[in-house]
Amino acid sequence: MPQSLNYLKETPSQTAGPYVHIGCTPNFAGIKGVYEQDLGASMVNDKTKGERITIRGSVIDGNGMALKDALVEIWQADSDGLYNSPFETRGTADPNFSGWGRSAGEMDTGEFCFHTIKPGVVPFTDGRPMAPHITFWIVARGINLGLHTRMYFPEENTANQADPVLGRVEHKSRVPTLIAQKDGNDYRFDIHLQGELETVFFDI
Amino acid sequence: MQKAETAMKNEKQQSGPFIQRDRNWHPPAYTPTYKTSILRSPQKALLSLDNTLSEMTGPVFGHSLIGELDNDLLQNFSQNGDLPIGERIVVHGRVLDEKGHPVPNVLLELWQANAGGRYRHQKESYIAPLDPNFGGCGRTITDDDGNYTFRTIRPGPYPWPNGVNDWRPAHIHFSVFGQGFAQRLITQMYFEGDPLIARCPILNTIPDQAAIEQLVAPLDMANSLPMDSLAYKFDIVLRGRRSTYFENRREGN
Ligand SMILES: [Fe+3]
């Protein structure tokens, strides 16, 4: 027998269940007075640098129905491509931009909505630029392990073509599942859990 | 921007990619005995990707976020100072990474049913009554040694529509932030000795019995409060960072 590696195992995931909003967005769930505000409800203030954008979308199941009990979180760089994180080593991010948002979705439709800014360019592991993108994390009843994906921008065609992550998608017909659609002044990004339009999810 | 986010920490610490997730240890996406997973599970292969900065970084919160009663579910929804019905417990533990290092500044968000197994939620229809003094949510942040603690009542088991007679064992839901977005995790804590654990279709989405046991908190008499509360200990392990002894070379060099 060789020596033991003695590493610990990551705590296994369990579904967020139907009542994730009690814990993560209690004010939205009607539980008032415990927290002043729901965490992640607001990402920007009037001093935040960068182009203001709004992203809306739905999480859609294998029957084409929008989930009404999902919780969606996003994480992104500021307009200079810096993350508001103690593990950002390249500089200090815009202190007026949190980089992280959380949406419980509309009560009736389940549609999520984020008011944020367009992120700057962040380098890939080998130093090449990645096209501007926003990381999404989706949990809900019936999802056993939170799903990671990314949203890219439709007007960044050249950068998207050169993006090292999009370049890793084997079936090119699936790349559009990672690119938002322009919807007036807003972006629309629907996330399909299954089916022909299934979004590319990441094992990262 | 809300006050909470300005409390995010922004001081420099060691970065690096996380160890790959062992997906055989987690429940797979498609688990037909848990029926809701059938239409909500991705069917195509995931895109495997080494961490970039987008995953190595993530939101980290400061202790100033936490209000005085945030980790006291006995009191944080109390009306006129009355306490909720139920078995008073302390839940505590450590958050470590896979290499055994404590993880400080981890935000834990908790939610649970009341002692009768009823959630305070408009879509909840179980016959058990609401407790006017129990909201069922709380949060806490780990200290420099990765320790956390909160007070609550032991939640009741409850029936749910899956099979005709499926019951959830008593459990507390945990949402866990680490240092990087790749560590983001939602899980559930169960209680030692609960006979419903072995029968739970959601717990049994986890293929490995040892992994199931990792979610079962033992009774911890050493940390119970005499004449007040029993204690349960629940340690949480997040993905560890890979050691970066060697710099990656740029592709093509
Ligand atoms: Fe539950």
XYZ file of C-alpha atoms and ligand atoms in Angstrom:
458
model
C 0.000 0.000 0.000
C 1.314 3.466 -0.854
C 0.978 6.321 1.599
C -2.438 7.939 1.886
C -2.881 11.288 0.146
C -5.019 12.472 3.053
C -7.006 14.942 1.009
C -10.515 15.731 2.158
C -13.491 15.219 -0.124
C -15.554 18.218 -1.153
C -18.918 18.331 0.639
C -21.438 16.793 -1.755
C -24.018 19.090 -3.291
C -27.750 18.788 -2.682
C -30.540 20.493 -4.586
C -31.465 24.009 -3.492
C -35.057 22.761 -3.281
C -38.241 24.797 -3.781
C -37.574 27.205 -0.903
C -34.098 28.492 -1.756
C -35.527 32.021 -1.695
C -36.182 31.775 2.055
C -32.455 31.511 2.665
C -31.016 33.590 -0.165
C -33.615 36.287 -0.838
C -35.843 36.299 2.261
C -37.297 39.766 1.626
C -38.389 38.621 -1.829
C -39.887 35.501 -0.198
C -41.930 37.719 2.141
C -39.777 37.225 5.239
C -39.262 40.822 6.270
C -37.237 42.278 9.066
C -34.460 39.685 9.299
C -32.086 41.305 6.772
C -32.307 44.922 5.711
C -31.967 43.971 2.034
C -31.560 40.824 -0.011
C -27.915 40.184 -0.813
C -26.892 40.753 -4.437
C -30.018 42.770 -5.279
C -27.940 45.685 -6.462
C -24.571 45.606 -8.241
C -24.031 49.231 -9.256
C -24.424 52.742 -7.860
C -24.286 56.125 -9.566
C -20.470 56.204 -9.333
C -19.896 52.846 -11.039
C -17.723 53.134 -14.134
C -18.793 51.560 -17.403
C -21.700 51.114 -19.776
C -24.968 50.340 -17.956
C -26.700 47.228 -19.243
C -29.733 45.143 -18.301
C -29.869 41.389 -18.773
C -33.085 39.409 -18.663
C -33.799 35.778 -19.325
C -35.483 32.582 -18.235
C -34.261 29.185 -17.136
C -36.204 26.712 -19.281
C -36.826 23.009 -18.588
C -37.030 20.048 -20.971
C -40.716 20.751 -21.672
C -40.011 24.345 -22.677
C -41.443 25.717 -19.440
C -39.712 28.586 -17.613
C -38.699 27.695 -14.056
C -40.361 29.833 -11.400
C -38.284 28.597 -8.485
C -34.727 29.065 -9.749
C -32.052 31.280 -8.253
C -29.556 32.787 -10.675
C -26.259 34.421 -9.703
C -23.777 36.247 -11.897
C -20.112 37.147 -11.408
C -18.209 39.449 -13.703
C -15.275 41.807 -14.078
C -15.584 45.594 -13.909
C -15.289 47.804 -16.995
C -11.474 47.522 -16.857
C -11.575 43.722 -16.674
C -10.774 43.536 -12.930
C -12.641 41.393 -10.418
C -13.779 42.834 -7.071
C -12.134 39.974 -5.187
C -9.277 39.585 -2.704
C -7.884 37.057 -5.187
C -7.640 39.592 -8.007
C -3.866 40.105 -8.260
C -3.636 42.442 -11.253
C -4.977 45.584 -9.644
C -7.858 46.977 -7.641
C -11.326 46.800 -9.108
C -13.841 49.644 -9.179
C -14.955 49.929 -5.524
C -18.384 51.047 -6.744
C -19.045 47.798 -8.547
C -19.654 44.561 -6.657
C -19.302 42.247 -9.670
C -21.773 39.831 -8.121
C -25.537 39.755 -8.491
C -28.356 37.469 -7.515
C -31.882 37.267 -8.945
C -34.805 35.252 -7.656
C -36.753 35.947 -10.834
C -40.137 37.604 -11.236
C -42.782 36.052 -8.987
C -45.178 35.299 -11.903
C -42.834 34.451 -14.774
C -39.588 33.389 -13.126
C -37.714 35.768 -15.446
C -34.399 36.920 -13.963
C -33.109 40.459 -14.322
C -29.720 42.071 -13.640
C -28.848 45.757 -13.838
C -25.102 45.828 -14.277
C -22.318 47.143 -16.526
C -20.634 45.630 -19.525
C -17.475 43.867 -18.317
C -14.002 44.528 -19.688
C -11.533 42.008 -21.050
C -9.990 39.382 -18.755
C -6.999 37.235 -19.763
C -7.265 33.483 -20.295
C -4.854 31.144 -18.474
C -2.229 31.611 -21.212
C -2.557 35.378 -21.357
C -4.715 35.611 -24.482
C -7.698 37.943 -24.057
C -11.111 36.436 -23.385
C -14.068 38.190 -24.962
C -16.209 40.139 -22.459
C -18.358 37.627 -20.610
C -20.426 37.128 -17.486
C -20.339 33.901 -15.465
C -23.746 32.473 -14.516
C -24.560 29.997 -11.742
C -28.002 28.409 -11.654
C -29.619 26.432 -8.830
C -33.205 25.219 -8.399
C -35.357 22.358 -7.237
C -34.424 19.367 -9.410
C -30.886 20.635 -10.098
C -28.606 18.398 -8.037
C -25.408 20.411 -8.520
C -25.326 24.121 -9.395
C -24.788 24.758 -13.104
C -22.025 27.055 -14.363
C -22.196 28.752 -17.731
C -21.186 32.028 -19.398
C -22.938 34.781 -21.289
C -21.109 36.517 -24.148
C -22.144 39.653 -26.058
C -23.606 39.572 -29.588
C -21.877 42.800 -30.712
C -18.435 41.340 -29.869
C -18.311 39.078 -32.890
C -14.574 39.461 -33.547
C -13.618 38.959 -29.897
C -16.014 36.024 -29.607
C -14.448 34.379 -32.678
C -11.030 34.602 -30.995
C -12.238 33.656 -27.514
C -10.249 30.674 -26.172
C -13.223 29.306 -24.219
C -15.775 29.534 -27.029
C -13.076 27.955 -29.195
C -13.222 24.899 -26.955
C -16.880 24.189 -27.764
C -16.622 21.109 -29.945
C -19.946 21.457 -31.756
C -19.887 24.971 -33.189
C -23.666 24.913 -33.586
C -23.863 25.139 -29.776
C -21.780 28.322 -29.454
C -24.862 30.573 -29.902
C -26.314 29.112 -26.675
C -23.622 31.166 -24.881
C -24.299 34.447 -26.688
C -27.017 36.815 -25.511
C -29.494 38.389 -27.893
C -29.935 42.130 -28.193
C -33.464 43.036 -27.114
C -33.945 46.764 -27.624
C -31.517 48.373 -25.190
C -31.347 45.203 -23.106
C -29.845 41.774 -23.498
C -31.820 38.560 -23.381
C -30.108 35.358 -22.240
C -32.323 32.285 -21.930
C -30.813 29.224 -20.333
C -32.081 25.895 -21.641
C -31.502 22.988 -19.296
C -32.275 20.357 -21.955
C -33.285 19.790 -25.538
C -32.030 20.930 -28.897
C -31.120 24.360 -27.565
C -29.435 23.023 -24.400
C -27.037 25.651 -23.081
C -23.387 24.654 -22.879
C -22.661 24.144 -19.170
C -19.123 24.105 -17.809
C -17.164 21.721 -15.630
C -14.724 24.209 -14.192
C -25.363 49.533 -4.478
C -26.561 48.197 -1.166
C -24.568 48.585 2.035
C -23.743 44.888 2.148
C -21.656 44.897 -0.985
C -19.450 47.716 0.179
C -18.446 45.361 2.979
C -16.812 43.040 0.485
C -13.151 42.433 1.178
C -10.675 43.622 -1.379
C -7.253 42.894 0.114
C -4.763 40.769 -1.824
C -4.299 37.056 -1.130
C -2.806 34.062 -2.939
C -4.788 33.036 -5.990
C -4.715 29.913 -8.143
C -6.905 27.363 -9.913
C -9.065 24.954 -7.932
C -8.632 21.192 -7.891
C -10.961 19.551 -10.385
C -14.352 18.637 -8.967
C -14.902 14.896 -8.356
C -18.242 14.554 -10.112
C -18.633 10.939 -8.957
C -18.821 12.217 -5.390
C -21.649 14.654 -6.152
C -25.102 13.529 -7.286
C -25.347 13.215 -11.084
C -27.747 15.620 -12.824
C -30.213 12.968 -13.990
C -31.641 10.995 -11.046
C -35.091 9.662 -12.002
C -36.040 8.573 -8.464
C -35.952 12.300 -7.700
C -38.529 13.113 -10.348
C -37.984 16.846 -10.733
C -34.458 16.167 -11.983
C -35.805 14.438 -15.081
C -36.697 17.626 -16.971
C -34.107 19.841 -15.263
C -30.915 17.865 -15.898
C -28.551 18.766 -18.728
C -28.227 15.815 -21.116
C -25.133 16.832 -23.038
C -21.514 16.611 -21.899
C -20.239 19.533 -19.832
C -17.444 21.644 -21.298
C -14.386 20.886 -19.174
C -12.258 23.916 -18.581
C -9.290 24.735 -16.392
C -10.072 27.677 -14.126
C -9.553 31.164 -15.500
C -9.650 34.300 -13.362
C -13.412 34.309 -13.862
C -13.691 31.169 -11.723
C -10.672 31.616 -9.412
C -12.154 34.841 -8.072
C -15.546 35.307 -6.481
C -17.444 37.520 -4.075
C -16.042 37.525 -0.530
C -17.981 39.226 2.221
C -16.819 41.010 5.339
C -18.023 40.380 8.888
C -19.684 43.808 8.907
C -22.383 42.295 6.685
C -23.679 40.194 9.539
C -26.242 41.649 11.924
C -26.290 40.752 15.589
C -29.155 38.250 15.289
C -28.384 36.921 11.805
C -26.975 33.667 13.231
C -29.682 33.317 15.880
C -32.785 31.812 14.305
C -34.295 31.561 17.789
C -34.564 35.340 17.924
C -34.203 36.852 14.454
C -37.916 36.537 13.645
C -39.201 36.682 17.203
C -42.401 38.676 17.667
C -42.570 40.580 20.958
C -39.632 38.596 22.295
C -41.405 35.210 22.170
C -39.342 32.193 21.164
C -40.141 29.583 18.506
C -41.483 26.145 19.463
C -39.034 23.264 19.159
C -35.870 21.578 20.299
C -33.206 24.258 20.796
C -29.923 23.412 19.083
C -26.524 24.889 18.337
C -25.015 24.001 14.956
C -21.311 24.638 14.567
C -18.372 23.430 12.538
C -15.442 24.394 10.386
C -15.124 25.188 6.734
C -11.973 23.599 5.325
C -10.656 23.107 1.821
C -9.713 19.720 0.359
C -6.159 20.157 1.620
C -7.421 20.670 5.152
C -6.748 24.412 5.310
C -9.398 26.436 7.158
C -11.273 28.857 4.913
C -11.959 32.222 6.565
C -14.648 34.749 5.560
C -16.976 32.107 4.108
C -20.559 33.354 4.045
C -23.035 30.620 5.011
C -26.726 31.235 4.373
C -29.168 28.840 6.053
C -32.815 28.040 5.662
C -35.051 25.424 7.178
C -38.569 24.336 8.106
C -39.957 24.963 11.603
C -40.274 22.278 14.277
C -43.440 20.982 12.599
C -41.770 20.643 9.195
C -43.430 23.742 7.703
C -41.614 26.408 5.686
C -42.555 30.073 5.778
C -43.246 30.278 2.025
C -46.330 31.118 -0.008
C -45.997 27.979 -2.140
C -45.808 25.729 0.920
C -49.067 23.866 1.624
C -48.151 21.301 4.295
C -50.825 21.019 6.996
C -48.369 21.657 9.860
C -48.831 25.182 11.248
C -46.547 28.173 10.823
C -44.739 29.275 13.936
C -45.262 33.031 14.368
C -41.814 33.331 15.963
C -39.834 31.411 13.385
C -38.710 32.845 10.037
C -36.363 30.013 9.086
C -33.438 31.941 7.603
C -30.062 32.941 8.987
C -26.475 33.610 7.987
C -22.995 33.655 9.437
C -19.380 34.096 8.300
C -16.425 31.890 9.230
C -13.693 33.339 11.445
C -9.938 33.231 10.738
C -9.816 29.532 11.652
C -12.818 28.636 9.482
C -15.186 28.254 12.449
C -18.869 29.115 12.336
C -21.806 28.704 14.686
C -25.535 29.436 14.781
C -28.528 28.757 17.015
C -31.875 27.454 15.854
C -34.563 24.869 16.548
C -34.328 21.404 15.104
C -36.484 21.346 11.952
C -39.202 18.720 11.585
C -39.361 16.161 8.785
C -41.984 16.820 6.108
C -43.757 14.959 3.315
C -43.273 16.041 -0.284
C -44.762 15.109 -3.631
C -42.420 12.680 -5.360
C -43.458 9.131 -4.526
C -46.858 8.907 -2.821
C -45.289 8.699 0.633
C -41.866 10.327 0.489
C -40.651 12.275 3.522
C -37.637 14.502 3.849
C -35.463 13.745 6.859
C -34.937 16.731 9.162
C -32.437 18.985 7.395
C -30.987 22.467 7.190
C -30.160 23.949 3.769
C -26.759 25.654 3.414
C -25.608 28.073 0.712
C -21.813 28.373 0.860
C -19.543 31.020 -0.690
C -15.828 30.316 -0.799
C -13.046 32.424 -2.221
C -13.701 31.676 -5.886
C -16.934 31.329 -7.833
C -15.870 27.762 -8.753
C -16.334 26.833 -5.073
C -19.949 28.010 -4.915
C -22.020 25.255 -3.289
C -25.503 24.528 -2.009
C -26.012 21.505 0.217
C -28.093 20.168 3.108
C -27.160 19.064 6.612
C -28.904 16.067 8.194
C -29.057 14.827 11.790
C -27.365 11.719 13.163
C -29.735 8.838 13.797
C -32.651 10.028 11.643
C -34.346 6.886 10.204
C -35.596 8.883 7.201
C -32.054 9.448 5.918
C -31.790 5.994 4.334
C -35.220 6.433 2.675
C -34.707 9.899 1.204
C -34.807 10.059 -2.623
C -32.880 13.354 -2.578
C -30.071 12.065 -0.351
C -29.997 8.915 -2.433
C -29.172 10.911 -5.549
C -25.637 10.696 -4.085
C -24.127 7.424 -5.320
C -21.489 6.888 -2.629
C -22.585 5.989 0.921
C -19.489 7.703 2.358
C -20.502 10.909 0.601
C -24.006 10.664 2.092
C -22.462 10.267 5.548
C -20.462 13.441 4.961
C -23.787 15.311 5.139
C -24.882 13.807 8.466
C -23.981 15.930 11.489
C -23.187 14.020 14.687
C -24.649 14.959 18.041
C -21.905 16.869 19.875
C -22.518 16.655 23.623
C -19.212 18.387 24.363
C -20.555 21.585 22.831
C -24.127 21.345 24.062
C -25.295 23.974 26.529
C -26.537 22.308 29.743
C -30.226 23.000 30.446
C -30.402 24.976 27.159
C -29.434 23.433 23.788
C -28.051 20.277 22.214
C -25.239 20.751 19.692
C -24.547 19.242 16.274
C -21.231 19.559 14.458
C -21.217 20.003 10.710
C -17.898 20.503 8.924
C -17.955 21.663 5.322
C -15.231 21.015 2.747
C -14.789 23.325 -0.245
C -12.617 22.722 -3.285
C -8.927 23.341 -2.596
C -6.552 25.373 -4.718
C -3.911 23.574 -6.753
C -0.343 24.314 -5.724
C 1.334 26.535 -8.282
C 4.969 25.414 -7.995
C 5.470 25.761 -11.712
C 4.447 28.637 -13.948
C 2.341 27.658 -16.937
C 4.054 28.307 -20.229
C 2.229 30.202 -22.879
C 0.787 27.877 -25.519
C 3.138 27.301 -28.458
C 6.341 28.082 -26.533
Fe -36.068 21.449 2.642
